[in-house]
PDB file of C-alpha atoms in Angstrom:
ATOM      1  CA  MET A1469      -1.340  -8.503 -21.383  1.00 31.00           C
ATOM      2  CA  ILE A1470       0.432  -9.115 -18.088  1.00 31.00           C
ATOM      3  CA  ARG A1471       2.073 -12.524 -17.812  1.00 34.00           C
ATOM      4  CA  MET A1472       2.518 -13.915 -14.327  1.00 35.00           C
ATOM      5  CA  SER A1473       4.090 -17.008 -12.883  1.00 36.00           C
ATOM      6  CA  HIS A1474       2.045 -19.416 -10.792  1.00 36.00           C
ATOM      7  CA  SER A1475       3.361 -17.819  -7.582  1.00 41.00           C
ATOM      8  CA  ASP A1476       2.334 -14.345  -8.783  1.00 40.00           C
ATOM      9  CA  SER A1477      -1.104 -15.502  -9.848  1.00 37.00           C
ATOM     10  CA  ALA A1478      -1.689 -17.016  -6.420  1.00 40.00           C
ATOM     11  CA  SER A1479      -1.434 -13.564  -4.900  1.00 41.00           C
ATOM     12  CA  ILE A1480      -3.307 -11.671  -7.642  1.00 36.00           C
ATOM     13  CA  SER A1481      -6.808 -12.480  -8.846  1.00 35.00           C
ATOM     14  CA  GLY A1482      -7.903 -12.656 -12.451  1.00 36.00           C
ATOM     15  CA  ALA A1483      -9.417  -9.160 -12.261  1.00 36.00           C
ATOM     16  CA  ALA A1484      -5.986  -7.538 -12.067  1.00 40.00           C
ATOM     17  CA  GLU A1485      -4.828  -9.561 -15.081  1.00 47.00           C
ATOM     18  CA  THR A1486      -7.271  -7.806 -17.414  1.00 60.00           C
ATOM     19  CA  LEU A1487      -5.215  -4.599 -17.454  1.00 56.00           C
ATOM     20  CA  THR A1488      -2.207  -4.233 -19.679  1.00 66.00           C
ATOM     21  CA  MET A1489       1.017  -2.932 -18.205  1.00 61.00           C
ATOM     22  CA  ALA A1490       0.593   0.280 -20.221  1.00 63.00           C
ATOM     23  CA  GLN A1491      -2.940   0.830 -18.887  1.00 59.00           C
ATOM     24  CA  ARG A1492      -1.763   0.423 -15.295  1.00 58.00           C
ATOM     25  CA  PHE A1493       1.202   2.702 -15.863  1.00 57.00           C
ATOM     26  CA  TRP A1494      -0.753   5.580 -17.377  1.00 57.00           C
ATOM     27  CA  ARG A1495      -3.640   5.402 -14.910  1.00 58.00           C
ATOM     28  CA  ASN A1496      -1.283   5.399 -11.923  1.00 60.00           C
ATOM     29  CA  ARG A1497       0.965   8.052 -13.420  1.00 59.00           C
ATOM     30  CA  LEU A1498      -1.982  10.348 -14.040  1.00 62.00           C
ATOM     31  CA  PHE A1499      -3.341   9.861 -10.506  1.00 61.00           C
ATOM     32  CA  ALA A1500       0.107  10.419  -8.953  1.00 60.00           C
ATOM     33  CA  ARG A1501       0.708  13.624 -10.890  1.00 59.00           C
ATOM     34  CA  ILE A1502      -2.741  15.039 -10.120  1.00 60.00           C
ATOM     35  CA  ARG A1503      -2.455  14.186  -6.427  1.00 55.00           C
ATOM     36  CA  HIS A1504       1.112  15.461  -6.177  1.00 54.00           C
ATOM     37  CA  ARG A1505       0.397  18.809  -7.817  1.00 57.00           C
ATOM     38  CA  GLY A1506      -3.159  19.631  -6.792  1.00 54.00           C
ATOM     39  CA  THR A1507      -3.819  20.723  -3.223  1.00 55.00           C
ATOM     40  CA  ALA A1508      -7.557  20.156  -3.628  1.00 56.00           C
ATOM     41  CA  MET A1509      -6.877  16.586  -4.740  1.00 52.00           C
ATOM     42  CA  ARG A1510      -4.570  16.112  -1.739  1.00 55.00           C
ATOM     43  CA  ARG A1511      -7.370  17.109   0.602  1.00 61.00           C
ATOM     44  CA  LEU A1512      -9.892  14.942  -1.248  1.00 58.00           C
ATOM     45  CA  SER A1513      -7.525  11.986  -1.326  1.00 57.00           C
ATOM     46  CA  GLY A1514      -7.469  11.856   2.489  1.00 58.00           C
ATOM     47  CA  TRP A1515     -11.248  11.571   2.567  1.00 59.00           C
ATOM     48  CA  LEU A1516     -11.230   8.951  -0.184  1.00 60.00           C
ATOM     49  CA  THR A1517      -8.594   6.946   1.668  1.00 61.00           C
ATOM     50  CA  ARG A1518     -10.519   7.024   4.940  1.00 64.00           C
ATOM     51  CA  GLY A1519     -13.728   6.085   3.114  1.00 62.00           C
ATOM     52  CA  HIS A1520     -11.945   3.209   1.425  1.00 55.00           C
ATOM     53  CA  ALA A1521     -10.693   1.914   4.801  1.00 58.00           C
ATOM     54  CA  VAL A1522     -14.217   2.130   6.251  1.00 61.00           C
ATOM     55  CA  ALA A1523     -15.676   0.224   3.284  1.00 63.00           C
ATOM     56  CA  ILE A1524     -13.097  -2.565   3.628  1.00 63.00           C
ATOM     57  CA  ARG A1525     -13.687  -2.853   7.384  1.00 58.00           C
ATOM     58  CA  TRP A1526     -17.487  -2.836   6.975  1.00 58.00           C
ATOM     59  CA  SER A1527     -17.200  -5.603   4.397  1.00 61.00           C
ATOM     60  CA  GLY A1528     -15.152  -7.661   6.847  1.00 60.00           C
ATOM     61  CA  GLY A1529     -12.284  -7.707   4.357  1.00 58.00           C
ATOM     62  CA  ARG A1530     -14.414  -8.929   1.450  1.00 53.00           C
ATOM     63  CA  ILE A1531     -13.250  -5.923  -0.584  1.00 60.00           C
ATOM     64  CA  ARG A1532      -9.750  -7.087  -1.360  1.00 53.00           C
ATOM     65  CA  ARG A1533      -8.618  -4.772  -4.158  1.00 54.00           C
ATOM     66  CA  SER A1534      -8.655  -1.162  -5.188  1.00 55.00           C
ATOM     67  CA  PHE A1535      -8.460  -0.510  -8.889  1.00 47.00           C
ATOM     68  CA  LEU A1536      -8.293   3.275  -8.469  1.00 51.00           C
ATOM     69  CA  PHE A1537      -5.438   3.567  -5.980  1.00 54.00           C
ATOM     70  CA  THR A1538      -3.355   0.413  -6.296  1.00 53.00           C
ATOM     71  CA  GLY A1539      -3.689  -0.759  -9.872  1.00 58.00           C
ATOM     72  CA  GLY A1540      -5.561  -3.886  -8.849  1.00 64.00           C
ATOM     73  CA  MET A1541      -3.053  -5.009  -6.220  1.00 73.00           C
ATOM     74  CA  PRO A1542      -4.486  -6.570  -3.060  1.00 82.00           C
ATOM     75  CA  VAL A1543      -5.365  -4.144  -0.267  1.00 83.00           C
ATOM     76  CA  LEU A1544      -5.081  -4.472   3.499  1.00 87.00           C
ATOM     77  CA  VAL A1545      -6.269  -2.127   6.210  1.00 87.00           C
ATOM     78  CA  LEU A1546      -3.556  -1.121   8.682  1.00 93.00           C
ATOM     79  CA  THR A1547      -4.434   0.323  12.086  1.00 92.00           C
ATOM     80  CA  THR A1548      -1.700   2.077  14.061  1.00 96.00           C
ATOM     81  CA  ILE A1549      -1.712   4.190  17.201  1.00 97.00           C
ATOM     82  CA  GLY A1550      -1.181   7.895  16.481  1.00 96.00           C
ATOM     83  CA  ARG A1551       2.209   9.016  17.781  1.00 95.00           C
ATOM     84  CA  LYS A1552       0.817  12.391  18.903  1.00 94.00           C
ATOM     85  CA  THR A1553      -2.813  11.639  19.731  1.00 95.00           C
ATOM     86  CA  GLY A1554      -2.629   8.063  21.004  1.00 96.00           C
ATOM     87  CA  LYS A1555      -5.798   7.335  18.982  1.00 96.00           C
ATOM     88  CA  PRO A1556      -6.195   4.476  16.493  1.00 94.00           C
ATOM     89  CA  ARG A1557      -5.476   5.539  12.894  1.00 90.00           C
ATOM     90  CA  THR A1558      -6.554   3.391   9.956  1.00 86.00           C
ATOM     91  CA  THR A1559      -5.437   3.413   6.328  1.00 84.00           C
ATOM     92  CA  PRO A1560      -5.753   1.063   3.342  1.00 84.00           C
ATOM     93  CA  LEU A1561      -2.488   0.011   1.692  1.00 87.00           C
ATOM     94  CA  CYS A1562      -1.606  -2.229  -1.204  1.00 84.00           C
ATOM     95  CA  TYR A1563       0.578  -5.139  -0.237  1.00 90.00           C
ATOM     96  CA  LEU A1564       2.560  -8.092  -1.414  1.00 91.00           C
ATOM     97  CA  ARG A1565       2.738 -11.310   0.607  1.00 92.00           C
ATOM     98  CA  VAL A1566       6.342 -12.293   1.360  1.00 94.00           C
ATOM     99  CA  GLY A1567       6.163 -15.591   3.198  1.00 94.00           C
ATOM    100  CA  ASN A1568       3.951 -14.796   6.191  1.00 94.00           C
ATOM    101  CA  ASP A1569       4.789 -11.077   6.085  1.00 96.00           C
ATOM    102  CA  PHE A1570       2.940  -8.251   4.359  1.00 96.00           C
ATOM    103  CA  ALA A1571       5.224  -5.920   2.359  1.00 96.00           C
ATOM    104  CA  VAL A1572       3.832  -2.364   2.027  1.00 94.00           C
ATOM    105  CA  LEU A1573       5.327   0.794   0.541  1.00 91.00           C
ATOM    106  CA  ALA A1574       5.502   4.056   2.467  1.00 90.00           C
ATOM    107  CA  SER A1575       5.085   5.964  -0.810  1.00 85.00           C
ATOM    108  CA  ASN A1576       2.461   8.558   0.181  1.00 83.00           C
ATOM    109  CA  ALA A1577       1.678   8.833  -3.553  1.00 75.00           C
ATOM    110  CA  GLY A1578       5.076  10.373  -4.277  1.00 76.00           C
ATOM    111  CA  SER A1579       4.777  13.149  -1.697  1.00 78.00           C
ATOM    112  CA  ASP A1580       7.951  14.472  -0.085  1.00 82.00           C
ATOM    113  CA  ARG A1581       6.380  13.794   3.322  1.00 84.00           C
ATOM    114  CA  MET A1582       6.469  10.366   4.920  1.00 91.00           C
ATOM    115  CA  PRO A1583       2.994   8.896   5.374  1.00 91.00           C
ATOM    116  CA  ALA A1584       1.601   9.318   8.895  1.00 92.00           C
ATOM    117  CA  TRP A1585       1.061   5.576   9.313  1.00 94.00           C
ATOM    118  CA  TRP A1586       4.797   4.971   8.815  1.00 96.00           C
ATOM    119  CA  LEU A1587       5.730   7.689  11.312  1.00 96.00           C
ATOM    120  CA  ASN A1588       3.292   6.067  13.758  1.00 97.00           C
ATOM    121  CA  LEU A1589       4.919   2.653  13.243  1.00 97.00           C
ATOM    122  CA  GLN A1590       8.382   4.134  13.725  1.00 96.00           C
ATOM    123  CA  ALA A1591       7.254   5.501  17.089  1.00 96.00           C
ATOM    124  CA  ARG A1592       5.499   2.251  18.039  1.00 97.00           C
ATOM    125  CA  PRO A1593       6.160  -0.697  15.680  1.00 96.00           C
ATOM    126  CA  ALA A1594       2.965  -2.590  16.509  1.00 96.00           C
ATOM    127  CA  GLY A1595      -0.315  -2.475  14.636  1.00 96.00           C
ATOM    128  CA  HIS A1596      -3.273  -4.452  13.374  1.00 95.00           C
ATOM    129  CA  VAL A1597      -4.009  -5.631   9.842  1.00 93.00           C
ATOM    130  CA  LEU A1598      -7.203  -6.747   8.125  1.00 89.00           C
ATOM    131  CA  ALA A1599      -6.277  -8.693   4.982  1.00 87.00           C
ATOM    132  CA  ASP A1600      -7.950 -11.515   3.084  1.00 81.00           C
ATOM    133  CA  ARG A1601     -10.827 -11.517   5.582  1.00 81.00           C
ATOM    134  CA  SER A1602      -8.440 -12.250   8.482  1.00 87.00           C
ATOM    135  CA  ARG A1603      -7.211  -9.984  11.251  1.00 89.00           C
ATOM    136  CA  TYR A1604      -3.630  -9.981  12.502  1.00 94.00           C
ATOM    137  CA  THR A1605      -1.592  -8.235  15.147  1.00 96.00           C
ATOM    138  CA  VAL A1606       1.670  -7.235  13.427  1.00 97.00           C
ATOM    139  CA  GLU A1607       5.128  -5.891  14.155  1.00 97.00           C
ATOM    140  CA  ALA A1608       6.756  -3.601  11.605  1.00 97.00           C
ATOM    141  CA  ARG A1609      10.314  -3.303  10.373  1.00 97.00           C
ATOM    142  CA  THR A1610      12.017  -1.686   7.414  1.00 96.00           C
ATOM    143  CA  ALA A1611      13.147  -4.074   4.683  1.00 96.00           C
ATOM    144  CA  THR A1612      16.913  -4.528   4.335  1.00 96.00           C
ATOM    145  CA  PRO A1613      18.545  -3.065   1.202  1.00 95.00           C
ATOM    146  CA  ASP A1614      18.678  -6.545  -0.409  1.00 95.00           C
ATOM    147  CA  GLU A1615      15.018  -7.196   0.414  1.00 95.00           C
ATOM    148  CA  THR A1616      14.100  -3.739  -0.894  1.00 93.00           C
ATOM    149  CA  ASP A1617      15.785  -4.358  -4.266  1.00 92.00           C
ATOM    150  CA  LYS A1618      13.980  -7.680  -4.776  1.00 93.00           C
ATOM    151  CA  LEU A1619      10.620  -6.443  -3.515  1.00 94.00           C
ATOM    152  CA  TRP A1620      10.748  -3.161  -5.452  1.00 91.00           C
ATOM    153  CA  ASP A1621      11.218  -5.042  -8.723  1.00 90.00           C
ATOM    154  CA  THR A1622       8.315  -7.373  -7.935  1.00 90.00           C
ATOM    155  CA  ILE A1623       5.993  -4.583  -6.821  1.00 86.00           C
ATOM    156  CA  THR A1624       6.733  -2.337  -9.800  1.00 84.00           C
ATOM    157  CA  ARG A1625       6.126  -5.235 -12.188  1.00 84.00           C
ATOM    158  CA  MET A1626       2.673  -5.508 -10.632  1.00 80.00           C
ATOM    159  CA  ASN A1627       2.100  -1.734 -10.511  1.00 79.00           C
ATOM    160  CA  PRO A1628       4.520   0.480 -12.508  1.00 78.00           C
ATOM    161  CA  GLY A1629       2.995   3.600 -10.931  1.00 77.00           C
ATOM    162  CA  PHE A1630       5.293   3.160  -7.941  1.00 80.00           C
ATOM    163  CA  ASP A1631       8.304   3.960 -10.127  1.00 79.00           C
ATOM    164  CA  GLU A1632       6.559   7.245 -10.918  1.00 78.00           C
ATOM    165  CA  TYR A1633       6.272   7.917  -7.182  1.00 79.00           C
ATOM    166  CA  ARG A1634      10.047   7.486  -6.871  1.00 81.00           C
ATOM    167  CA  GLN A1635      10.513  10.148  -9.541  1.00 80.00           C
ATOM    168  CA  LEU A1636       8.094  12.560  -7.853  1.00 78.00           C
ATOM    169  CA  THR A1637       9.931  12.627  -4.521  1.00 81.00           C
ATOM    170  CA  GLU A1638      13.488  13.123  -3.377  1.00 83.00           C
ATOM    171  CA  ARG A1639      13.126  10.922  -0.294  1.00 88.00           C
ATOM    172  CA  GLN A1640      13.772   7.184  -0.190  1.00 89.00           C
ATOM    173  CA  ILE A1641      10.487   5.283  -0.284  1.00 91.00           C
ATOM    174  CA  PRO A1642      10.850   2.551   2.333  1.00 93.00           C
ATOM    175  CA  ILE A1643       9.357  -0.885   2.035  1.00 95.00           C
ATOM    176  CA  VAL A1644       7.884  -1.914   5.367  1.00 97.00           C
ATOM    177  CA  LEU A1645       7.448  -5.545   6.350  1.00 97.00           C
ATOM    178  CA  LEU A1646       4.543  -6.275   8.660  1.00 97.00           C
ATOM    179  CA  ARG A1647       5.106  -9.588  10.444  1.00 97.00           C
ATOM    180  CA  PRO A1648       2.017 -11.218  11.982  1.00 97.00           C
ATOM    181  CA  VAL A1649       2.610 -12.093  15.637  1.00 95.00           C
ATOM    182  CA  SER A1650      -0.916 -13.414  16.135  1.00 84.00           C
ATOM    183  CA  GLU A1651      -4.103 -13.907  14.200  1.00 73.00           C
ATOM    184  CA  LYS A1652      -7.446 -12.508  15.353  1.00 67.00           C
ATOM    185  CA  GLY A1653      -6.236  -9.027  16.323  1.00 55.00           C
ATOM    186  CA  PRO A1654      -8.905  -6.415  17.195  1.00 53.00           C
TER     187      PRO A1654
END
C-alpha cells in the first residue's frame, strides 16, 4: 500500500491510495508501451484525450482524476493558443501543486516528439487552467535542474509510469511550472 505524508495526502484523495505501487507501475507501463508502439493506439489516444478534456470542462472541474491515464493523480485542463493555427487547444494533464504553481510533465507518453501543448507554450507562455473547480490564467516556465530533480522524485513516487516514459524516449522530459497570474480565467 502507498504510504504518504500529510502534505502528500492533502494533494491526493483516498481513491488514489487504494492502488499499490506495483499496480500503478504495471498499469502505466502497459499503457505506455502499447501507446508508444501501436500507431492505432496513438490515433485513438488523441481522441480519448480530447474526450477526457471535454468531460472535465463539462463537469466544471468536478472530475478531478483520471485512473486510466495518470495513475490516480489529479488532473487539470490546460488551454493554450496553437502556435500555427492561433486557435485554442485544450488537453488534460496530471499535475502536482508546488506552492501556488501547477507542475506538469511534457512526457507525451514517452514519445520522441514534444507534446503540442508544450510547443504552444514555448511560442506563447500564457494559457488557462481548470483545476479543482477553479479557473486560472497562467504563465509557463521550465523548471530549473534543481526543481526538476526534486519534482521528478515526487511525481514518480506518485506514479512510477513516468520513469517508464523516460526509458521510452531519448529526449529530456521537461517539467513545466504553470504559475497562476489571476483566478477566473476564461
